[in-house]
CSV table of C-alpha atoms and ligand atoms in Angstrom, one decimal:
chain,number,residue,atom,x,y,z
U,1,MET,CA,30.2,41.1,-71.3
U,2,SER,CA,30.9,37.8,-69.9
U,3,GLN,CA,33.5,37.8,-67.0
U,4,GLN,CA,36.4,35.3,-67.0
U,5,LEU,CA,37.0,31.5,-65.8
U,6,MET,CA,38.3,32.5,-62.6
U,7,ALA,CA,40.5,30.3,-59.7
U,8,GLY,CA,39.5,27.3,-61.3
U,9,SER,CA,35.6,27.0,-61.8
U,10,ALA,CA,33.1,25.4,-64.1
U,11,VAL,CA,31.0,28.5,-63.9
U,12,MET,CA,30.8,31.5,-66.0
U,13,ALA,CA,28.8,34.6,-65.2
U,14,ASP,CA,27.0,36.4,-68.0
U,15,ASP,CA,25.5,39.7,-67.1
U,16,PRO,CA,26.2,39.8,-63.6
U,17,TYR,CA,24.3,43.7,-61.8
U,18,VAL,CA,23.6,44.8,-59.0
U,19,ARG,CA,20.2,46.7,-58.7
U,20,ALA,CA,20.1,50.6,-57.6
U,21,VAL,CA,18.4,51.9,-54.8
U,22,PRO,CA,18.3,54.6,-52.5
U,23,PRO,CA,19.3,56.3,-50.1
U,24,GLY,CA,19.0,54.5,-46.8
U,25,GLN,CA,17.9,51.5,-48.4
U,26,PRO,CA,19.8,48.9,-46.9
U,27,ASN,CA,18.8,46.0,-48.9
U,28,SER,CA,19.6,45.5,-52.4
U,29,ALA,CA,20.1,41.8,-54.5
U,30,SER,CA,22.7,40.9,-57.5
U,31,PHE,CA,21.3,39.3,-60.5
U,32,MET,CA,23.3,37.6,-63.6
U,33,THR,CA,22.9,34.3,-65.8
U,34,LEU,CA,25.5,32.0,-64.5
U,35,HIS,CA,26.2,29.2,-67.1
U,36,ASN,CA,27.9,25.3,-65.8
U,37,MET,CA,30.6,25.0,-68.3
U,38,GLY,CA,31.5,21.6,-66.7
U,39,LYS,CA,30.7,18.3,-67.4
U,40,LYS,CA,29.9,18.0,-63.7
U,41,ASP,CA,27.1,19.0,-61.9
U,42,LEU,CA,27.5,21.9,-59.1
U,43,ALA,CA,26.0,24.2,-57.0
U,44,LEU,CA,25.9,27.7,-56.2
U,45,VAL,CA,26.2,27.3,-52.2
U,46,SER,CA,27.5,31.1,-50.4
U,47,ALA,CA,27.7,34.8,-51.8
U,48,SER,CA,30.2,37.0,-50.0
U,49,SER,CA,30.8,40.6,-50.6
U,50,SER,CA,32.5,43.2,-49.3
U,51,ALA,CA,29.7,46.3,-50.1
U,52,ALA,CA,27.0,44.4,-47.6
U,53,GLU,CA,27.0,42.9,-44.0
U,54,VAL,CA,25.3,39.3,-45.4
U,55,VAL,CA,25.4,37.6,-48.7
U,56,GLU,CA,22.2,35.3,-49.1
U,57,LEU,CA,20.8,33.1,-51.7
U,58,HIS,CA,17.5,33.8,-52.4
U,59,THR,CA,14.3,33.5,-54.5
U,60,HIS,CA,10.5,34.4,-54.5
U,61,THR,CA,7.5,31.7,-53.9
U,62,MET,CA,4.1,32.4,-54.0
U,63,GLU,CA,2.5,31.9,-51.4
U,64,ASP,CA,-1.3,32.4,-50.8
U,65,GLY,CA,-0.8,35.0,-54.0
U,66,MET,CA,1.6,36.6,-52.6
U,67,MET,CA,4.7,37.0,-54.3
U,68,ARG,CA,7.4,35.8,-50.9
U,69,MET,CA,11.1,36.7,-50.8
U,70,ARG,CA,12.6,32.8,-49.2
U,71,LYS,CA,16.2,31.7,-48.1
U,72,VAL,CA,17.6,28.2,-50.0
U,73,GLU,CA,20.8,26.6,-48.9
U,74,LYS,CA,21.8,26.3,-52.3
U,75,ILE,CA,20.7,27.4,-56.5
U,76,ASP,CA,21.4,23.7,-58.2
U,77,LEU,CA,23.8,24.6,-61.1
U,78,PRO,CA,23.5,21.6,-63.9
U,79,ALA,CA,26.1,20.8,-66.1
U,80,ASP,CA,26.3,22.1,-69.3
U,81,GLN,CA,23.4,24.4,-68.1
U,82,LYS,CA,22.2,28.3,-67.2
U,83,ILE,CA,20.7,29.3,-64.7
U,84,SER,CA,19.1,32.9,-64.2
U,85,LEU,CA,18.6,34.8,-61.2
U,86,LYS,CA,16.5,37.5,-62.7
U,87,PRO,CA,14.1,39.6,-60.7
U,88,GLY,CA,11.5,38.2,-59.5
U,89,GLY,CA,13.2,34.9,-59.2
U,90,LEU,CA,15.6,33.4,-57.9
U,91,HIS,CA,18.7,36.8,-56.8
U,92,VAL,CA,21.3,36.9,-54.4
U,93,MET,CA,20.9,39.1,-51.9
U,94,LEU,CA,22.5,42.2,-50.2
U,95,ILE,CA,21.2,42.3,-46.3
U,96,GLY,CA,23.3,45.4,-44.2
U,97,LEU,CA,24.8,47.3,-47.5
U,98,LYS,CA,28.1,49.3,-46.2
U,99,GLN,CA,28.0,51.7,-49.4
U,100,LYS,CA,25.8,53.8,-50.7
U,101,LEU,CA,24.9,51.6,-54.4
U,102,VAL,CA,25.8,54.5,-57.0
U,103,PRO,CA,24.6,53.5,-60.8
U,104,GLY,CA,27.8,52.5,-62.7
U,105,GLU,CA,29.9,52.2,-60.1
U,106,LYS,CA,31.2,48.5,-59.5
U,107,ILE,CA,30.5,46.0,-56.6
U,108,GLY,CA,32.6,43.2,-55.6
U,109,LEU,CA,31.2,39.6,-55.8
U,110,THR,CA,32.1,36.6,-54.5
U,111,LEU,CA,31.1,33.5,-55.6
U,112,ASN,CA,31.3,30.4,-53.1
U,113,PHE,CA,30.6,26.9,-55.3
U,114,ASP,CA,29.9,22.8,-53.7
U,115,ASP,CA,32.9,22.6,-55.1
U,116,GLY,CA,35.0,24.9,-53.3
U,117,SER,CA,36.2,26.8,-56.3
U,118,GLU,CA,34.4,30.7,-56.3
U,119,LEU,CA,34.5,32.9,-58.8
U,120,LYS,CA,34.4,36.8,-57.6
U,121,LEU,CA,33.2,39.5,-60.5
U,122,ASP,CA,32.9,42.6,-60.7
U,123,ALA,CA,28.8,43.2,-60.9
U,124,PRO,CA,27.8,46.9,-62.5
U,125,VAL,CA,25.0,48.8,-59.8
U,126,ARG,CA,22.1,49.0,-62.4
U,127,LYS,CA,19.3,50.7,-62.5
U,128,LEU,CA,16.4,48.5,-62.9
U,129,ARG,CA,13.0,49.7,-65.1
U,130,MET,CA,9.8,50.0,-63.1
U,131,LYS,CA,6.8,48.0,-65.2
U,132,MET,CA,4.7,50.0,-65.9
U,133,LYS,CA,1.4,51.5,-64.3
U,134,HIS,CA,-1.8,50.4,-64.9
U,135,SER,CA,-3.1,54.2,-65.2
U,136,ASP,CA,0.2,55.0,-67.4
U,137,HIS,CA,-1.2,52.9,-69.6
U,138,GLY,CA,-4.4,54.9,-69.7
U,139,SER,CA,-2.7,58.4,-69.7
U,140,HIS,CA,-1.3,57.1,-74.1
U,141,ASN,CA,-5.4,57.3,-74.9
U,142,HIS,CA,-5.9,60.4,-74.4
R,1,LIG,CU1,16.2,38.3,-51.0
């Protein structure tokens, strides 16, 4: 499941994937666990993909009781630690999709770190299971 170290980066990406979105949806996001295997603190500073016009680093924050996405300048990766990019939290935002995201296909993604190293990934497209609505839970009791 893990990607090998490439281009000298001390960072490894565990289980990277891209969220499948319905046709016509302009944006998607990629998630993974980043593991800084090195002895030096690093940061993810940018990313790019052949599948999207623009790729940004985002997080979610609560503002006035609302979940909002916010662009971040970097994602800190302290030495010897794992940082999770997951739905509802940090993510790599794919803006202006240039191709359909078909589950099972792989999307090329390049991560750039503040030490000048990069990590190239092939992240499979995956459908995310939606959380069940409360009304669905109720139907089990009938
Ligand atoms: Cu976002």
